[in-house]
Structure formats: C-alpha cells, structure tokens
Coordinates of C-alpha atoms in Angstrom, one line a residue:
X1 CA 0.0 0.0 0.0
X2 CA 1.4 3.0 -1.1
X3 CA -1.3 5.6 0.5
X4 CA -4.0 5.2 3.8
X5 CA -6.3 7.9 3.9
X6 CA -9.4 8.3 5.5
X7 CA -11.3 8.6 2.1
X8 CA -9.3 5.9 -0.3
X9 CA -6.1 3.8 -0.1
X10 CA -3.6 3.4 -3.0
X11 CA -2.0 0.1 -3.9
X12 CA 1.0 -0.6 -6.5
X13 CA 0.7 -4.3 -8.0
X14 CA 4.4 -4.3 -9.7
X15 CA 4.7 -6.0 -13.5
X16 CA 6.4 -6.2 -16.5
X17 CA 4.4 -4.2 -18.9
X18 CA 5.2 -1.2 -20.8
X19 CA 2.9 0.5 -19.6
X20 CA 1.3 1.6 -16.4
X21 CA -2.3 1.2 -15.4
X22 CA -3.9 3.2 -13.0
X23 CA -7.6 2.0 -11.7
X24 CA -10.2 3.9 -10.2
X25 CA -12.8 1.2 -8.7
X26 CA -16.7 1.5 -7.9
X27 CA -18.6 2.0 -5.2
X28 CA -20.3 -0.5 -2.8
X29 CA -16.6 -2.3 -1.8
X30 CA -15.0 0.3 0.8
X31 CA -15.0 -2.6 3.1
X32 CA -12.2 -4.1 1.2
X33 CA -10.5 -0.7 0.3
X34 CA -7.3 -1.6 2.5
X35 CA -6.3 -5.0 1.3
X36 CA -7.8 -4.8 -2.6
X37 CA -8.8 -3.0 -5.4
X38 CA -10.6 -3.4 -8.7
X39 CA -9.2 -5.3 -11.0
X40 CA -6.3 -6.6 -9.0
X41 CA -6.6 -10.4 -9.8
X42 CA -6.0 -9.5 -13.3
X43 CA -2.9 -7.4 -12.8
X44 CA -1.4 -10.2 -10.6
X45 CA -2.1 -13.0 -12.6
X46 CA -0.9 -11.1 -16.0
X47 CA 2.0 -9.1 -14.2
X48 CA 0.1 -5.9 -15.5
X49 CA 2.1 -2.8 -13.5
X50 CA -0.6 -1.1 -11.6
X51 CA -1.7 1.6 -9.4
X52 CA -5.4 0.7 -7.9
X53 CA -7.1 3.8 -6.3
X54 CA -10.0 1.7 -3.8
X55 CA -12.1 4.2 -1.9
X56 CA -12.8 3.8 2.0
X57 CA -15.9 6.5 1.5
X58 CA -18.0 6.4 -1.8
X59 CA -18.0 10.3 -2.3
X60 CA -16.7 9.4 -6.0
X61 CA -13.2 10.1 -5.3
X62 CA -13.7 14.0 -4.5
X63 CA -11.1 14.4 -1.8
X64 CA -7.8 16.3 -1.5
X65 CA -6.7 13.4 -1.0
X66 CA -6.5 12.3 -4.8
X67 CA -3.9 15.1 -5.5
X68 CA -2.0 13.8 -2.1
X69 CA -2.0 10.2 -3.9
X70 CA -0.9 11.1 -7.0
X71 CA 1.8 13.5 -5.9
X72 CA 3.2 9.9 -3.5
X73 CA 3.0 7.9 -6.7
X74 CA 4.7 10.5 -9.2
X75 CA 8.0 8.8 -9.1
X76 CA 5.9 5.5 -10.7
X77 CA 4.2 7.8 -12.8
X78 CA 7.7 9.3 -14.6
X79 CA 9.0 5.3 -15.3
X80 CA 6.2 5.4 -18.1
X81 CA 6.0 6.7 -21.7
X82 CA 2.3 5.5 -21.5
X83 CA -0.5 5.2 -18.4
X84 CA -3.7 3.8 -19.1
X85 CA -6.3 5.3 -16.7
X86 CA -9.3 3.1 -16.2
X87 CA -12.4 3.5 -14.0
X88 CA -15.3 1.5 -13.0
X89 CA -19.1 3.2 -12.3
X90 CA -18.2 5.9 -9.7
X91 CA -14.1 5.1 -10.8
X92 CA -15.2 5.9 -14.3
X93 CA -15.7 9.5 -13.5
X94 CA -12.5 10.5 -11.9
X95 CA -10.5 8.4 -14.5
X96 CA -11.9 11.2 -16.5
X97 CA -11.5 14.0 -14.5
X98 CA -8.2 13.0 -13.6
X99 CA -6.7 11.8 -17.4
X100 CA -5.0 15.1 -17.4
X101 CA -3.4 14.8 -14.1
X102 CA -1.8 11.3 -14.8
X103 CA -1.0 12.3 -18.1
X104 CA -2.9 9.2 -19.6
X105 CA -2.4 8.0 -22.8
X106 CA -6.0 6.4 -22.9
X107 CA -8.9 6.1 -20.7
X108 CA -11.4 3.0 -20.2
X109 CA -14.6 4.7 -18.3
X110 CA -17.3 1.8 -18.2
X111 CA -20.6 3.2 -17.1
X112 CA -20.0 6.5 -15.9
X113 CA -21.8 9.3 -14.6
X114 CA -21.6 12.8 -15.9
X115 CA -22.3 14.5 -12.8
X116 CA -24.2 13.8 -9.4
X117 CA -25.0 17.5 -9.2
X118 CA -28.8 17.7 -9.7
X119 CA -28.4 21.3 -11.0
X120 CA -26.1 19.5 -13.8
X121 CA -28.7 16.4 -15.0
X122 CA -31.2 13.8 -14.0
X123 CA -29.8 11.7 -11.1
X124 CA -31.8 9.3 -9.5
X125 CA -32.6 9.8 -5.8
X126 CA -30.5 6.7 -4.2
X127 CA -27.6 9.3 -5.5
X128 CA -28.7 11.8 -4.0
X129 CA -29.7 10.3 -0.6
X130 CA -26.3 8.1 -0.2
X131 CA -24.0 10.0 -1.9
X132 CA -24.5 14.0 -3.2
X133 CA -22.4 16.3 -1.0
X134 CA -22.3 20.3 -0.9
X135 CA -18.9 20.1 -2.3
X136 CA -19.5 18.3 -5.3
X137 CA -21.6 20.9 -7.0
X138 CA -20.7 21.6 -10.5
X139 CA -18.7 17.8 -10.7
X140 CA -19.9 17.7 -14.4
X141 CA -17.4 16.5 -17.1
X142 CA -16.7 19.7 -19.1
X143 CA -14.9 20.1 -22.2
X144 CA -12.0 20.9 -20.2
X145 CA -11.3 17.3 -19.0
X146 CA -11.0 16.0 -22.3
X147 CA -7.3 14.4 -22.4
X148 CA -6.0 11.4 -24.2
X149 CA -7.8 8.9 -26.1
X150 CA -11.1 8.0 -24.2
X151 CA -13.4 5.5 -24.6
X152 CA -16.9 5.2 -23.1
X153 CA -18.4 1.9 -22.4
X154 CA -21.8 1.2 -21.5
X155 CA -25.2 -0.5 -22.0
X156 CA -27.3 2.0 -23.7
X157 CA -30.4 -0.5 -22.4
X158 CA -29.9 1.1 -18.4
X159 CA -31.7 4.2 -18.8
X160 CA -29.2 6.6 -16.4
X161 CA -26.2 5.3 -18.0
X162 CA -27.6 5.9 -21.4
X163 CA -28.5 9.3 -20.4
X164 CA -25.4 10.0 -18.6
X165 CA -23.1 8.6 -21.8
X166 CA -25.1 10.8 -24.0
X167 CA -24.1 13.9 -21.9
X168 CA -20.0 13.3 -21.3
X169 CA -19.8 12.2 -25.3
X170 CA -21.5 15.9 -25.8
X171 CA -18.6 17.4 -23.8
X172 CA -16.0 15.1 -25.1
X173 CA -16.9 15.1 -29.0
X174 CA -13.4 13.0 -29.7
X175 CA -14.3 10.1 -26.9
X176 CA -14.9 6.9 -28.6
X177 CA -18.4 4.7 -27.7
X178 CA -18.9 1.4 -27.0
X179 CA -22.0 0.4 -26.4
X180 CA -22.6 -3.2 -24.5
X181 CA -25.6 -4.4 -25.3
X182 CA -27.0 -7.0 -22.8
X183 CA -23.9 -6.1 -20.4
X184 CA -25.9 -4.3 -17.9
X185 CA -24.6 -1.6 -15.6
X186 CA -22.1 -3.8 -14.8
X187 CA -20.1 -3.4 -18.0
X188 CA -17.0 -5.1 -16.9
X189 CA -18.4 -8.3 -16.3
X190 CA -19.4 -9.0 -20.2
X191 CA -15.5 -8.8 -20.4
X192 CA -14.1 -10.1 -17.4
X193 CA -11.2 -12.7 -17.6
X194 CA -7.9 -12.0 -16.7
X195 CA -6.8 -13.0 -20.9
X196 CA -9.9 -10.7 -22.2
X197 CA -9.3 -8.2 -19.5
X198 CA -5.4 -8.1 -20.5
X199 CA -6.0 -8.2 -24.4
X200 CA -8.6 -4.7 -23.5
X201 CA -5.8 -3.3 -21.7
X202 CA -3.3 -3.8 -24.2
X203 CA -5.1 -2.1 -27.1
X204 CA -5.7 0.4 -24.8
X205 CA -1.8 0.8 -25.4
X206 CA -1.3 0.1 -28.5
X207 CA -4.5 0.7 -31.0
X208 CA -7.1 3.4 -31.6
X209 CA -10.0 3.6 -29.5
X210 CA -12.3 2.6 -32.2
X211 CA -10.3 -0.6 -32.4
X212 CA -10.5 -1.1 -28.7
X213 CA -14.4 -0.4 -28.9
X214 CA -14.8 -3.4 -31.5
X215 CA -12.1 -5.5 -29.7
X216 CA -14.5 -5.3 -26.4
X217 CA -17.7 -5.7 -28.2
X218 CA -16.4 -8.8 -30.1
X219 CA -15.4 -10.1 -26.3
X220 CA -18.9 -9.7 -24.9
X221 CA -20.6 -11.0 -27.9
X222 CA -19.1 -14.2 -27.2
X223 CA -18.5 -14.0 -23.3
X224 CA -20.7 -16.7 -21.2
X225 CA -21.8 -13.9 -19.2
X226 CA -23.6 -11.9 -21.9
X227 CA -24.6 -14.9 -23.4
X228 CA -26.6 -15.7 -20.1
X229 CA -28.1 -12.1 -20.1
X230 CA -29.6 -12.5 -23.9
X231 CA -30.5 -16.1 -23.1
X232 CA -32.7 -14.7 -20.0
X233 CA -34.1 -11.4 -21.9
X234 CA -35.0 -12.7 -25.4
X235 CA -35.9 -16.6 -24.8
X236 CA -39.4 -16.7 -25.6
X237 CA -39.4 -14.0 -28.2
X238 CA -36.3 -15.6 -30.1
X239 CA -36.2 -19.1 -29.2
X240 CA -34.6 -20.4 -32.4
X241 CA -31.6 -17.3 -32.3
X242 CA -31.2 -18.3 -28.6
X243 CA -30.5 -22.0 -29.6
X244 CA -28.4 -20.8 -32.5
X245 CA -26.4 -18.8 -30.0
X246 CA -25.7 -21.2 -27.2
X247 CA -24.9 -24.2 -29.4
X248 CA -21.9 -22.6 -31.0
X249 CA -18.5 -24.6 -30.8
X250 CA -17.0 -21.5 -30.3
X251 CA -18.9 -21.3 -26.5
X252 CA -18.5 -24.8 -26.1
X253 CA -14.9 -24.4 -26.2
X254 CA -15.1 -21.0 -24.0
X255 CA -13.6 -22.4 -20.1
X256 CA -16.6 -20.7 -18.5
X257 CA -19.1 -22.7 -20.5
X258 CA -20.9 -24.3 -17.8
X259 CA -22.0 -20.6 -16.9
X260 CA -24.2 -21.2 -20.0
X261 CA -25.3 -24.9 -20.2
X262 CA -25.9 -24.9 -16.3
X263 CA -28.1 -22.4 -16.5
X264 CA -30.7 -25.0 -16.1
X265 CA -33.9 -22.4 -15.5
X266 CA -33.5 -20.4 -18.9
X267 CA -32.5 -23.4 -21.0
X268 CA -35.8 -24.8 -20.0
X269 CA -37.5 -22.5 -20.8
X270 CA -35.8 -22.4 -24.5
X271 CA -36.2 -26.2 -24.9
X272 CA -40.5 -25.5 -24.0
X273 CA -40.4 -22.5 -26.3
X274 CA -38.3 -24.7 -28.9
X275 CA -40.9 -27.3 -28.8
X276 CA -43.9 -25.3 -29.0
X277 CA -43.1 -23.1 -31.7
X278 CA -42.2 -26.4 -34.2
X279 CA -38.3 -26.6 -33.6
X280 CA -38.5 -30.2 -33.0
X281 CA -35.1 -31.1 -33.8
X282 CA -33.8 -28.0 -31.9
X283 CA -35.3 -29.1 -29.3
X284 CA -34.3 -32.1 -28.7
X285 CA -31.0 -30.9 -29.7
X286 CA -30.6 -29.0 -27.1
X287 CA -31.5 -31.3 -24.4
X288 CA -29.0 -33.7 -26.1
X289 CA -26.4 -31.2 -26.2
X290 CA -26.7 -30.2 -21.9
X291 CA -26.8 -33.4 -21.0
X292 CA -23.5 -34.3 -22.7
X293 CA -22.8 -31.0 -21.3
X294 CA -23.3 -32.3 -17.7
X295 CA -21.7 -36.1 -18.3
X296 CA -18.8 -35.1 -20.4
X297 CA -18.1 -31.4 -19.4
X298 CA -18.6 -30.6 -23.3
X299 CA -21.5 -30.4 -25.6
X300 CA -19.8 -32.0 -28.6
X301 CA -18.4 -35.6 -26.9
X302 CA -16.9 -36.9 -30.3
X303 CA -14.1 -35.5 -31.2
X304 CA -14.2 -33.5 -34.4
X305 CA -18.2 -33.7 -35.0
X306 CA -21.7 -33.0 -33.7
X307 CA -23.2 -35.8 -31.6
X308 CA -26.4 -37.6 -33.4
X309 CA -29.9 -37.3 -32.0
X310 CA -30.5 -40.3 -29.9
X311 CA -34.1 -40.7 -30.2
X312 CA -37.1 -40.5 -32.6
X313 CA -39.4 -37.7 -31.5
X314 CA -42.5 -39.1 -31.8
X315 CA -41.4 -42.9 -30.1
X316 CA -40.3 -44.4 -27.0
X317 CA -40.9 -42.4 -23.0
X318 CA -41.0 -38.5 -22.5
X319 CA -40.1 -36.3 -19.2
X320 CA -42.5 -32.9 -18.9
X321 CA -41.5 -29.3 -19.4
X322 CA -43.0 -26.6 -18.2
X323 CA -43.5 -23.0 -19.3
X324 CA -41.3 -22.1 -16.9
X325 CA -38.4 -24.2 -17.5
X326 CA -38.7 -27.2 -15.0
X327 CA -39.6 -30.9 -15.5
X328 CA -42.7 -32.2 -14.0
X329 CA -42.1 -34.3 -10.9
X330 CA -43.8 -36.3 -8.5
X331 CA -43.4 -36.5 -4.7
X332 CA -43.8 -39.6 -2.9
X333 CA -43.8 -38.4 0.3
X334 CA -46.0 -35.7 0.3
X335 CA -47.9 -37.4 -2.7
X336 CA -48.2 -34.3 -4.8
X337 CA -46.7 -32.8 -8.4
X338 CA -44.0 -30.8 -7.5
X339 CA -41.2 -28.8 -10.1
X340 CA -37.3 -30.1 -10.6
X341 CA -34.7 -28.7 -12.4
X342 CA -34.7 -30.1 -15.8
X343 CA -31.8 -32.1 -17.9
X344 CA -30.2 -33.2 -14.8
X345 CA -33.3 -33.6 -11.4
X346 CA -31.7 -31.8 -8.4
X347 CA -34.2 -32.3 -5.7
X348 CA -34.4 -36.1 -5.1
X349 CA -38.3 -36.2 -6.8
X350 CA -39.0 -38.6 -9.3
X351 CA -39.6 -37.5 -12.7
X352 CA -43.3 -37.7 -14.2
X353 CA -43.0 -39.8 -17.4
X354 CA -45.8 -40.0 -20.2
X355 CA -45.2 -43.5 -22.7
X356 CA -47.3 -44.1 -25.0
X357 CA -50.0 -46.8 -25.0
X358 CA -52.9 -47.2 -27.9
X359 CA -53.5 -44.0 -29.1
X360 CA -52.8 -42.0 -26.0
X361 CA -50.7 -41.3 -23.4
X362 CA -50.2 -42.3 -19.9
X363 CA -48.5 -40.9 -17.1
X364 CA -46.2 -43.0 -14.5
X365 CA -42.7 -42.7 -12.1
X366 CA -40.1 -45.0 -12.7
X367 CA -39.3 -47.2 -9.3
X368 CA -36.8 -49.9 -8.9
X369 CA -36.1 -49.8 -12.8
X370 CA -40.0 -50.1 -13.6
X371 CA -42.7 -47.6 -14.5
X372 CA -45.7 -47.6 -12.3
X373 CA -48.5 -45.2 -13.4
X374 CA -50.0 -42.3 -11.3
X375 CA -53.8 -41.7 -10.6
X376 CA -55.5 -39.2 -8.3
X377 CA -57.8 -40.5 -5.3
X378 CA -59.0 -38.4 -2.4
X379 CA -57.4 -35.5 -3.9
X380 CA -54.1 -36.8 -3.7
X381 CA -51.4 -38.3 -6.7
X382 CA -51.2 -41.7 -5.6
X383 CA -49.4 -44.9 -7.3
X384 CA -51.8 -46.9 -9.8
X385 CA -50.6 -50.0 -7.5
X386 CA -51.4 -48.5 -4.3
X387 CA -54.9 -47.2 -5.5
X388 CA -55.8 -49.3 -7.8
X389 CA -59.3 -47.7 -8.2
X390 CA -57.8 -44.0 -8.8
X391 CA -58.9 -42.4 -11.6
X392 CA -56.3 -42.1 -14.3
X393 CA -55.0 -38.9 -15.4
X394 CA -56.0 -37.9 -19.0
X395 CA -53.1 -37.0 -21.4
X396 CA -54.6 -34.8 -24.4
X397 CA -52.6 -34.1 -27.2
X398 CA -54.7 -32.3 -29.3
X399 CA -52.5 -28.7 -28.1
X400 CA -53.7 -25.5 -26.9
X401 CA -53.4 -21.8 -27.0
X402 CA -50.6 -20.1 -25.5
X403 CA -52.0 -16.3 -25.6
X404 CA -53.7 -14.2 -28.0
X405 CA -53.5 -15.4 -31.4
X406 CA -50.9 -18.1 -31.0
X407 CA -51.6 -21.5 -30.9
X408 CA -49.4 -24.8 -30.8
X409 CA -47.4 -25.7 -33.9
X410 CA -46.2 -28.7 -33.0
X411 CA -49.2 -30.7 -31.2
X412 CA -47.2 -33.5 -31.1
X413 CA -44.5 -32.3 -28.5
X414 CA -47.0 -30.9 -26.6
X415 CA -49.6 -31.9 -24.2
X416 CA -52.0 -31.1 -21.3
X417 CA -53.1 -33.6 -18.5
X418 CA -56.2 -33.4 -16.7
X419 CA -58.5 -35.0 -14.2
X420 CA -61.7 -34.5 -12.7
X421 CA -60.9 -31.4 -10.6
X422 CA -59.7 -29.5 -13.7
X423 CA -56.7 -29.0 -15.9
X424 CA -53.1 -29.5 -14.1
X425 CA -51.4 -25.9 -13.6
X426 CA -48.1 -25.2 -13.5
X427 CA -46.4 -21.7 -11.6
X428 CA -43.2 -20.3 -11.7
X429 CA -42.3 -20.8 -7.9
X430 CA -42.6 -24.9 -9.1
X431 CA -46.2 -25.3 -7.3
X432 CA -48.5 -27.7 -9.5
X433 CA -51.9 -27.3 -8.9
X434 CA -54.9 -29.3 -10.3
X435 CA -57.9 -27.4 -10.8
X436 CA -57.4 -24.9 -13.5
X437 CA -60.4 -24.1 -15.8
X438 CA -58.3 -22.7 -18.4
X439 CA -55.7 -23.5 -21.7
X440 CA -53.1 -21.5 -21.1
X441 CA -49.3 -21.8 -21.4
X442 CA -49.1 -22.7 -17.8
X443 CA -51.6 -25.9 -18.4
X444 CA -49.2 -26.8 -21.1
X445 CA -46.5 -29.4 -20.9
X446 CA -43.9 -29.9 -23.5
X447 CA -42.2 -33.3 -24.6
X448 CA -38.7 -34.0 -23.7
X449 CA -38.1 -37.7 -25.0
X450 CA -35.8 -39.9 -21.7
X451 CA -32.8 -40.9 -23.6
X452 CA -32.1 -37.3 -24.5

C-alpha cells in the first residue's frame, strides 16, 4: 500500500508491462478498500504494473486526497511513456476528470456518470440520498477534461447510463463509444477474464479507441456472461436465435461454458419455447447437447463432429416441461406434483414420465427400474398399485393456446393432463396445482423424450 487515507487507499501491484495502469474502482466495496482494489486479480495473474485507487468512503473520489495520492506515486508515474487510466461506475468518473493529471495515454470509463449535481442532469434519488455532498456541485465532465484517447463503455439498455453517456460524449466530442448491449450496468463483467481483461488493456496501449471499442464488443458478444443475459431477456421471443447462439462450438470451447449450459432455469425455458413453436429437432438438440454438457463437461463428446440425436421424437418415454423451464415431478412423500430442475433432477423427486399406450398417453414414475403409473384418489397423486381404483390422469394431445392469437405448432411435442378437478397448472415458484379451468401456457406441458 502506497497511501492510507481516510477517504481511499492506494495500492502498487508491480509488473512487466510497458505501460502503467492506474484504476479507479466502484462503489459498494470500501470494506475491502485496505487490502484490494478493482481489478487486482488480473494485474497479478498477468503481471500488468498497476496503481489501484480503492475508496474507504463512496463520495466518487472528490477528496484532497486524490492530488496527495498522486503526488506519492509521481515517481511511478515518470518510469512510463504511457498510463492507461481506467475506472469503473463511480471510478469511471474521476479516470476522466483525472486523465490530465496522470498524463494518460487512454482512458477506459465503463458506465459512468456525468455529474451527481442535480443542477447539472437527471440523477436518481438513491444518489442523491447516499452519496451527493455540498462540495461536489458543479462535478460535471466539461470540455476541459477532455485528455488522451477516451473510450466510453456502457449499455445504452440502463436508462441513467444511457443518459449520462449521452451527456459526457456531448462534452468530449473526440471520446470513442462502445456500447454493451446486454452487459448491464455492470459493464465489466461481459469482459471479465484475466486473458480478455489483458488483451482490453493492451489495445488500450497500442490501437485506436475505435479498435479497442470493437475488440470489447467482439469479447462480450461471445463472453458466457452476456450470453446468459440474452438467453434470459429474449428466450421466448427468439427461441430459435437463442439455440443458435448457445450451441456454438466457439462457446462450447469457452472455459466458462458451464456458466451457459448450467443455467438449467433459462434453458428450460428455451427447450419449452423450442418445442412449442415447431423446432423439434432444436429441441431435442438441445436437451441432447446439456446433457452431454453435464456427463462429459462438453457439448460435442466426439471428437471433431456433432453428436447424433439419440431418439425419434414421436417414439419411445417423454419427461415434462413446463412453461417455466422445469420438469414435471412427483413426490412420494407428500404425494403431490412438485417442479425439478430439468436435464439433470436436483431435488431427489422422481420424474413424471408419459409412454405411449394405444393412441394415447399415460403418465407413471419409474421405481426400482419399472414404470408404475399415477392416478388421483382423495385429492391426492397416488401410485396406480397402491390405489388401484384411482382415476387415471387424461393426457390430451390435441395442443392448446398459449395467448392471444398463438396456438401450438407442433401438437405432437405438446400436451395437457387433466383430471376430474380440472386442468393441471403449472407456476413459476414450481407449485403444480390441479384445478385450473383454463388453456393457457401454464396448463401446457412440453415433450422431452428420456434418452435425450
């Protein structure tokens, strides 16, 4: 530690670059200003020669104490032809402020704000209530504190940063955008990884900020973690573009993959909106590809090619997905229809499975290697063995309507089951109910054949 204020500490990580990076970190981690800073796993693991600014108070670095800081690590500062200034949320602002005073040759400021000065722009009243202060009137980036080669990087989908990018690129007319779609205020994380982190940082140094801009948005494009976010956000709208996405060799091969293919809730979900919309073979597909995922730690087991289909969709013993992304289950205890996660049960339940008999379809639990069927007595899912005058569960595969003006384009994948007290109802929370008087996408149950 190079500096122990009362407002921020100062650490020095030494390296071997060329450069010198100093980092300006966000608020919310002043507990940890003493012993850490942002960014510091990535400097030590790539020997990256940093200074790492950490505040103790979140007043967005607007302390004498800055200057005092800066004068200590001058010395540092003089070894290098070129610093790199970088700042995260409330960092991002005083990398700016302070690019002149370093003498930075560029300037990474992901999602910051313009000002906190309500005279200045819109800020929204958490601001205000935890952080504002008398003395920071007038904070605004101004024309003035344009210096070096700045790029600003945020997602133009968080309304204050949007607003707040808007304003600083109107002050700086030569900073560079780069906008991160699906990144979230968070910006850093849809680029986080000591090599992506390092290759940012290095064309930082060495190419123009528009290069740097694409180099970052080709890194998020294809990071796990923004992968995840478009997953979650456009699932249902864009099932088929979603499956497209997350099948890619190129993730496959990414070492954070499982950030994607465990992501059990949301690749439900796609495999029900897969199935319903008439991507059959997507579908199943998919549920081939996890579970290789989750046996082989790789969604393309043999070497060199894709892995076949296993099954035949319309043959053989089907599992139940639900609109919201689980498989149906039963409990034996509690003798009830309860959620688990799908492609790999998590909770100890046994999976409901529906095999064809005649026509139709039946529904059963596999015990001891055998599949005994399910029927409802006394209000309660019992085993066709135990209650042997239960009534049997009906199975219609005829479809249903999902909402307004959409209707099931693939019957055969999916199905409702019923009884006597109504249609059976699925909820997010992983409830089943059996009484429903509608046919709705929460009545509806999607095929995923066993032996995918």
């Amino acid at each position: 530690m190079l500096f122990d204020g009362a407002d921020l500490a100062v650490h020095h990580t030494p390296g071997e670059t060329p450069y010198l990076l100093v980092v300006f970190g966000p608020a919310g981690v002043t507990n940890t200003a003493t012993h850490d800073y942002f960014g510091r796993a990535v400097s030590e693991k790539k020997r990256i020669e940093t200074i790492g600014f950490a505040a103790k108070i979140d007043n967005w670095y607007m302390t004498p104490e800055v200057d005092e800081a800066i004068e200590i690590i001058q010395p540092i500062l003089d070894r290098f032809e070129k610093i790199i200034v970088l700042g995260m949320s409330m960092g991002a602002h005083t990398a700016i402020k302070k690019a002149r005073r370093l003498r930075a040759h560029a300037v990474l400021a992901m999602s910051p704000k313009f000002s906190l000065d309500p005279e200045e722009c819109n800020v929204p009243q958490r601001y205000l209530d935890e952080n504002f202060k008398p003395h920071m009137r007038g904070m605004g980036i101004k024309s003035e504190d344009e210096y070096g080669r700045i790029v600003v990087a945020w997602d133009p989908a968080e309304s204050t940063d949007e607003e707040h990018a808007q304003l600083i690129l109107k002050a700086l007319p030569s900073a560079t955008p780069a906008r991160m779609f699906y990144a979230g205020h968070l910006v850093c994380v849809s680029i986080a990884g000591s090599d992506m982190m390092k290759s940012v940082i290095d064309s930082l140094a060495e190419d123009t900020p528009d290069a740097t801009a694409t180099l970052m948005n080709r890194i998020r494009r294809s990071h796990p973690n923004n992968i995840a976010a478009r997953l979650h956000q456009c699932v249902r709208k864009h099932p088929l573009l979603c499956y497209r996405m997350i099948i890619s060799p190129h993730v496959d091969r990414h070492k954070r993959a499982e950030e994607i293919y465990q992501n059990h809730g949301a690749n439900g979900i796609l495999y029900f909106m897969l199935a319903i919309r008439g991507y059959a073979d997507e579908a199943v597909g998919l549920a081939s590809r996890i579970t290789n995922f989750l046996k082989h730690r790789t969604i393309y087991p043999e070497a060199g090619g894709d892995a076949p289909l296993p099954i035949a969709l319309h043959t053989g013993d089907f599992q139940l997905v639900t609109d919201h992304g689980y498989l149906l289950a039963w409990d034996m205890q509690n003798r009830h229809f309860q959620g688990v996660r799908p492609f790999w049960p998590d909770n100890g339940l046994l999976p409901v499975i529906a095999r064809r008999h005649g026509h139709g379809l039946g529904i059963y639990v596999r015990i001891g290697g055998k599949l005994e069927p399910l029927v409802l007595r006394n209000g309660v899912v019992m085993l066709g063995s135990v209650a042997p005058d239960g009534e049997p569960f009906t199975v219609d595969l005829s479809g249903s309507k999902v909402g307004p003006g959409e209707t099931w384009s693939c019957p055969g994948l999916s199905v409702t089951i019923s009884s006597s007290h109504g249609l059976l109802i699925t909820t997010p929370q992983r409830n089943v109910a059996l009484d429903s008087t509608n046919k709705g996408a929460w009545e509806c149950l999607a095929l995923l054949p066993v032996n995918s």
